[in-house]
mmCIF file of C-alpha atoms and ligand atoms in Angstrom:
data_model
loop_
_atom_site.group_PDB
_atom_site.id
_atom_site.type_symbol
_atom_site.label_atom_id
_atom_site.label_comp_id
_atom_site.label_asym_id
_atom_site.label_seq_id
_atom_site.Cartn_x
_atom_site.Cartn_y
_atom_site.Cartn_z
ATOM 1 C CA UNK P 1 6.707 171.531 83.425
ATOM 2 C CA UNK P 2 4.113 172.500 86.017
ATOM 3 C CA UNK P 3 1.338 170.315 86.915
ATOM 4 C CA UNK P 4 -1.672 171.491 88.556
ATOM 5 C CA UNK P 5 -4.910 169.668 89.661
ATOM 6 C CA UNK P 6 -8.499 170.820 89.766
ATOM 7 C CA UNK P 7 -10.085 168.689 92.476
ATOM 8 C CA UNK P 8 -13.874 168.022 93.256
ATOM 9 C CA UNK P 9 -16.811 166.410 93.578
ATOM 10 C CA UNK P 10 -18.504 167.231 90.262
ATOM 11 C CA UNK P 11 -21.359 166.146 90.656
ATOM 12 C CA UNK P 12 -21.935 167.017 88.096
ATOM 13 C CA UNK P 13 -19.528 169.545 86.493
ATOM 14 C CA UNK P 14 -20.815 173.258 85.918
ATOM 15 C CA UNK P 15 -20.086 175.946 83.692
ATOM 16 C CA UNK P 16 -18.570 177.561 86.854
ATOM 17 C CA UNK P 17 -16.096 174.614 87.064
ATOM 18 C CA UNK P 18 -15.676 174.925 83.812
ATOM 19 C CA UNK P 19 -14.610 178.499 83.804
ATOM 20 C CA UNK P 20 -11.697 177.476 86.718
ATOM 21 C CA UNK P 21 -10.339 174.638 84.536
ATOM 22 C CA UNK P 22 -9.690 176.923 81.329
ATOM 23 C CA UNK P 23 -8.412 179.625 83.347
ATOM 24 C CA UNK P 24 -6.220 176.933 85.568
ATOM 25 C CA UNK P 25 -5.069 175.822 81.833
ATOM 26 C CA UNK P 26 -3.709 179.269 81.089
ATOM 27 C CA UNK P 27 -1.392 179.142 84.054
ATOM 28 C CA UNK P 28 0.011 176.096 83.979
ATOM 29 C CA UNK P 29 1.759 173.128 81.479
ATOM 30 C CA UNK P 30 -0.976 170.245 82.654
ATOM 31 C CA UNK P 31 -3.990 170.375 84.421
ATOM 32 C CA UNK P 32 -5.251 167.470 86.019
ATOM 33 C CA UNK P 33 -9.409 167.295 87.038
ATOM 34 C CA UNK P 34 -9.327 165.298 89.587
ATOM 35 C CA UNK P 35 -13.060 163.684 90.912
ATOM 36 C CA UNK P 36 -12.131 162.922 93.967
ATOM 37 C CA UNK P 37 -13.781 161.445 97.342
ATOM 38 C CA UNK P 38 -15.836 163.764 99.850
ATOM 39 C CA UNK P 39 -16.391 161.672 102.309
ATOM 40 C CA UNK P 40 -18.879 164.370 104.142
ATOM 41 C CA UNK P 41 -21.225 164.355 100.350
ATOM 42 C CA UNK P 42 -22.975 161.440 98.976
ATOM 43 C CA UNK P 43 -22.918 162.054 95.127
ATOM 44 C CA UNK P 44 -25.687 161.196 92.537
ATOM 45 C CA UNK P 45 -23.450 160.739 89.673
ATOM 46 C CA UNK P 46 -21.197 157.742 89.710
ATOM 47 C CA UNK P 47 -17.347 158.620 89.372
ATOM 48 C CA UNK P 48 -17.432 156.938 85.913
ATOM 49 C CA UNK P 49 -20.333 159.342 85.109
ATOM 50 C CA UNK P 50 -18.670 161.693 86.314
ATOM 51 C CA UNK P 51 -15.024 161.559 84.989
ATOM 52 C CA UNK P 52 -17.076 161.208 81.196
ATOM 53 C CA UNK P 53 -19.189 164.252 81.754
ATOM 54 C CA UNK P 54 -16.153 166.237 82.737
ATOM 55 C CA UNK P 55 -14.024 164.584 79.260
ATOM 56 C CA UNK P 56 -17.248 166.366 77.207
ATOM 57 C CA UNK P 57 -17.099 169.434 79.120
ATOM 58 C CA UNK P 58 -13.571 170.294 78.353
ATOM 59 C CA UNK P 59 -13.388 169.171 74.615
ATOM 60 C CA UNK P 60 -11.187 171.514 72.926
ATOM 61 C CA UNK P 61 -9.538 172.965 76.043
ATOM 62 C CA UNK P 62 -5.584 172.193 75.763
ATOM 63 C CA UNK P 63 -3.521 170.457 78.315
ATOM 64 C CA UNK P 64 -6.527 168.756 80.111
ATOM 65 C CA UNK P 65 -6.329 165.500 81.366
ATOM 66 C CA UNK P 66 -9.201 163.895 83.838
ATOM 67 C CA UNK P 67 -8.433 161.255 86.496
ATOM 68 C CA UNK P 68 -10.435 160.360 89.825
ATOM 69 C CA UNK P 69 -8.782 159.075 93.052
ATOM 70 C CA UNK P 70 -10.059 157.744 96.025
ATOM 71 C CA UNK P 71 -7.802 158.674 98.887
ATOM 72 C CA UNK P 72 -6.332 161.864 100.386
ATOM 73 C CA UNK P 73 -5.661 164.506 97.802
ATOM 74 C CA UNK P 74 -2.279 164.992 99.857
ATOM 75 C CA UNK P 75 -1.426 161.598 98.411
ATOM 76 C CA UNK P 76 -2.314 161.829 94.372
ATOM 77 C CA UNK P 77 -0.437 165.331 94.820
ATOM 78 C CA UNK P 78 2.795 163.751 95.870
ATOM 79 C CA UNK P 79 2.292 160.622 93.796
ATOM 80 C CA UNK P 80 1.779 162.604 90.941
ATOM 81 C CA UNK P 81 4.441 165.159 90.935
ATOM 82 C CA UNK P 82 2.177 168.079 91.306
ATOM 83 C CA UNK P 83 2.871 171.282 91.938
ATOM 84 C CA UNK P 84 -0.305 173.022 92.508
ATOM 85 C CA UNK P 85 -4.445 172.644 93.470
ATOM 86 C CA UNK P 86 -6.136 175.120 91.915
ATOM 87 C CA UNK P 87 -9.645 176.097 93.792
ATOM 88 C CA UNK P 88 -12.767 178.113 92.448
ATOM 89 C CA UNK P 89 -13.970 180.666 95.248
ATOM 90 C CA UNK P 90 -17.387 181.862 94.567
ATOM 91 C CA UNK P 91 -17.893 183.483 98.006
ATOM 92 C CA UNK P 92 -16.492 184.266 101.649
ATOM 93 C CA UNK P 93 -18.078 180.803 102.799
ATOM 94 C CA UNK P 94 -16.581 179.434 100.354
ATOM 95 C CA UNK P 95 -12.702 181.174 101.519
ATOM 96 C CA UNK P 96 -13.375 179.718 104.715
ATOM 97 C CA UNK P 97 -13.993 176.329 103.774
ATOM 98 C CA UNK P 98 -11.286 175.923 101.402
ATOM 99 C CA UNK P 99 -8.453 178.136 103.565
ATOM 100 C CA UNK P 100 -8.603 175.439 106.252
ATOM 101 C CA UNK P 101 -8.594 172.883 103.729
ATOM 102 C CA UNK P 102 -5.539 174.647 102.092
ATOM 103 C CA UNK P 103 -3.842 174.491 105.262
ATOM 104 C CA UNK P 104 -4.120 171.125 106.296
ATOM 105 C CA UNK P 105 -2.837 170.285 102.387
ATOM 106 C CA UNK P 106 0.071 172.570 102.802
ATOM 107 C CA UNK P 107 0.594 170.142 106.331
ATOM 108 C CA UNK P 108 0.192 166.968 104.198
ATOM 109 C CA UNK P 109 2.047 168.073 101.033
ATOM 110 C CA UNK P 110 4.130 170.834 101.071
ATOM 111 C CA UNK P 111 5.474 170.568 97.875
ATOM 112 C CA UNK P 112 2.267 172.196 96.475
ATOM 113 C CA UNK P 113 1.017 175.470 96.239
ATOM 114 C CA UNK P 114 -2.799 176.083 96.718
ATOM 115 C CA UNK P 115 -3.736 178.162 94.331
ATOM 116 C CA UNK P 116 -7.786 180.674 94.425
ATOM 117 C CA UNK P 117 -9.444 181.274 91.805
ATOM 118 C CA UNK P 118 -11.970 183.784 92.157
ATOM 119 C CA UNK P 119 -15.317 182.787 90.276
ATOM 120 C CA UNK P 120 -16.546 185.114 87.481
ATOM 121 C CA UNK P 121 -19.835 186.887 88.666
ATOM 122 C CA UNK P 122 -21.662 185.281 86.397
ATOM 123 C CA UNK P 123 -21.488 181.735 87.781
ATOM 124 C CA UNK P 124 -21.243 183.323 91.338
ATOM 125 C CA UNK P 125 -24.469 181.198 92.270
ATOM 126 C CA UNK P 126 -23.983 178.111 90.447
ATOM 127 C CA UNK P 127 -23.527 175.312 92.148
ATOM 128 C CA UNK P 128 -23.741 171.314 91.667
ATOM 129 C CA UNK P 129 -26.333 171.222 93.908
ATOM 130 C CA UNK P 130 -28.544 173.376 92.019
ATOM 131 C CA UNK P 131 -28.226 171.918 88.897
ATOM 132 C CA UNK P 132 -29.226 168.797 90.297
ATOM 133 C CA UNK P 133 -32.337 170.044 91.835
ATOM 134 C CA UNK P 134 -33.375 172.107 88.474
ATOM 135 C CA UNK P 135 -33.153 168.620 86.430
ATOM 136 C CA UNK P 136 -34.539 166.610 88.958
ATOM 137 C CA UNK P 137 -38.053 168.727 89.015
ATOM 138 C CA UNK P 138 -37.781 168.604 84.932
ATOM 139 C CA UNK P 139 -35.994 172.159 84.762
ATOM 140 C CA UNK P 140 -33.498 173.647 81.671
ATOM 141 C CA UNK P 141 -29.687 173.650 82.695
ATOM 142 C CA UNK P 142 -28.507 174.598 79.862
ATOM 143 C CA UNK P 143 -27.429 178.241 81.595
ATOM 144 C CA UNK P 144 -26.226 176.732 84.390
ATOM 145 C CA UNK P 145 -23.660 173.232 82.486
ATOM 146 C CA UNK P 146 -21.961 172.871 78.696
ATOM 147 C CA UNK P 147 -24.675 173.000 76.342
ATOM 148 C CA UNK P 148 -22.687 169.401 74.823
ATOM 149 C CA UNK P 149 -23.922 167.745 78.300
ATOM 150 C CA UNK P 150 -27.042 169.634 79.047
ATOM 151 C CA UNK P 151 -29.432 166.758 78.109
ATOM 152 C CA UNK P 152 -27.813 164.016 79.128
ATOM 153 C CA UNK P 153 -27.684 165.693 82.934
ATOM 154 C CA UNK P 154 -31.637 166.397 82.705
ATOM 155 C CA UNK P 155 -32.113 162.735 81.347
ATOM 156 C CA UNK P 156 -30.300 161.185 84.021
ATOM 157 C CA UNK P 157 -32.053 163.329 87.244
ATOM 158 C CA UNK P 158 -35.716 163.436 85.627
HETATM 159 O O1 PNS L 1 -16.327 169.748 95.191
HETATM 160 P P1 PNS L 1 -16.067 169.549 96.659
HETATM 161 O O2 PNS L 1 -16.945 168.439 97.223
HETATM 162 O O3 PNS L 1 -16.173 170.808 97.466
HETATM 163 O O4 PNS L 1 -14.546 169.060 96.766
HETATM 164 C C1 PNS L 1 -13.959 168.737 98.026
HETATM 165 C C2 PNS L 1 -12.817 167.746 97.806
HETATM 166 C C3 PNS L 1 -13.366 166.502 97.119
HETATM 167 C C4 PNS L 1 -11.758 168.402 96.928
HETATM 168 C C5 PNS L 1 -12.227 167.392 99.201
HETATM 169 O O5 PNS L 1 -13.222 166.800 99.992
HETATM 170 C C6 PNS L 1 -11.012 166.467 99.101
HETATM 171 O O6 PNS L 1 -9.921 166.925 98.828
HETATM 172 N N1 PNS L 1 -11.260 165.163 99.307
HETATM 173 C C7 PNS L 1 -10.221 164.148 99.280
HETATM 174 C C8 PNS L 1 -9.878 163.663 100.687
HETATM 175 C C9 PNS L 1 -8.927 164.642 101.337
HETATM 176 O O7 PNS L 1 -7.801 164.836 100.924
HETATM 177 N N2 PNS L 1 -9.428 165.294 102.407
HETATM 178 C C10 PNS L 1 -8.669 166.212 103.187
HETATM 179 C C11 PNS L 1 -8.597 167.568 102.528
HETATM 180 S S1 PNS L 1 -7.571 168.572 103.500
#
């Protein structure tokens, strides 16, 4: 059985993350999305908020489960059993980024593989970030997030 996670901030989930998770789900047994701690972002969402808006986002996708951690990923990976973190790259900042946080996980846990995703072109540009600022200034996300949490994201930032 292989066991991947999807780690993140999520705040909140996009249709880009989205797109990662179901093609994560096609490579391995499990896939774990993870909402875990940056401890360089402070997020809008709560991780309760968080963790539900990511349970509504992946109805219907098999072999999803959704967890949050606080702690190094290194840690969850090795308590866990898992054998992979899967990563979305939308861009060369983004490569550079996550290569030299790939490394220092390979350091901390070995046993798993960090595994790129490139992002399809479509949701290239979306980000969290921009999401938030669209609903915050009364703005339609419903390109940008699953239609199924659309309004609730736009009620909550307004
Ligand atoms: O969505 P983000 O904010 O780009 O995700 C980054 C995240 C949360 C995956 C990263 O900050 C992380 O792994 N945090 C947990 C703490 C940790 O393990 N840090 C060292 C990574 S080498």
């Amino acid at each position: 059985m292989k066991k991947a996670v999807c780690p993140g901030s999520f705040d909140p989930i996009t249709n880009g993350h989205v797109d990662i998770i179901k093609r994560a789900a096609e490579l391995f047994d499990e896939v774990t999305v993870l909402v875990v701690t940056n401890p360089d972002k402070h997020c809008v969402f709560s991780t309760e908020e968080r963790c539900r808006l990511i349970e509504k986002a992946v109805e219907g996708i098999d072999g999803i489960k959704v967890d949050s951690f606080s702690g190094l990923l290194a840690d969850y990976v090795k308590q866990n059993g898992i054998n992979a973190i899967v990563k979305g790259i939308r861009s060369s900042s983004d490569f550079e980024y996550e290569f030299q946080m790939a490394l220092a996980n390979r350091s901390l846990a070995p046993e798993a593989e960090t595994v790129f995703i490139t992002a399809d072109p479509q949701n290239m540009y979306v980000s969290s970030s921009l999401i938030r600022q669209i609903a915050c200034f009364g703005g339609d996300v419903s390109d940008f997030v699953p239609k199924n949490i659309a309004s609730e994201i736009e009620k909550r930032l307004k």
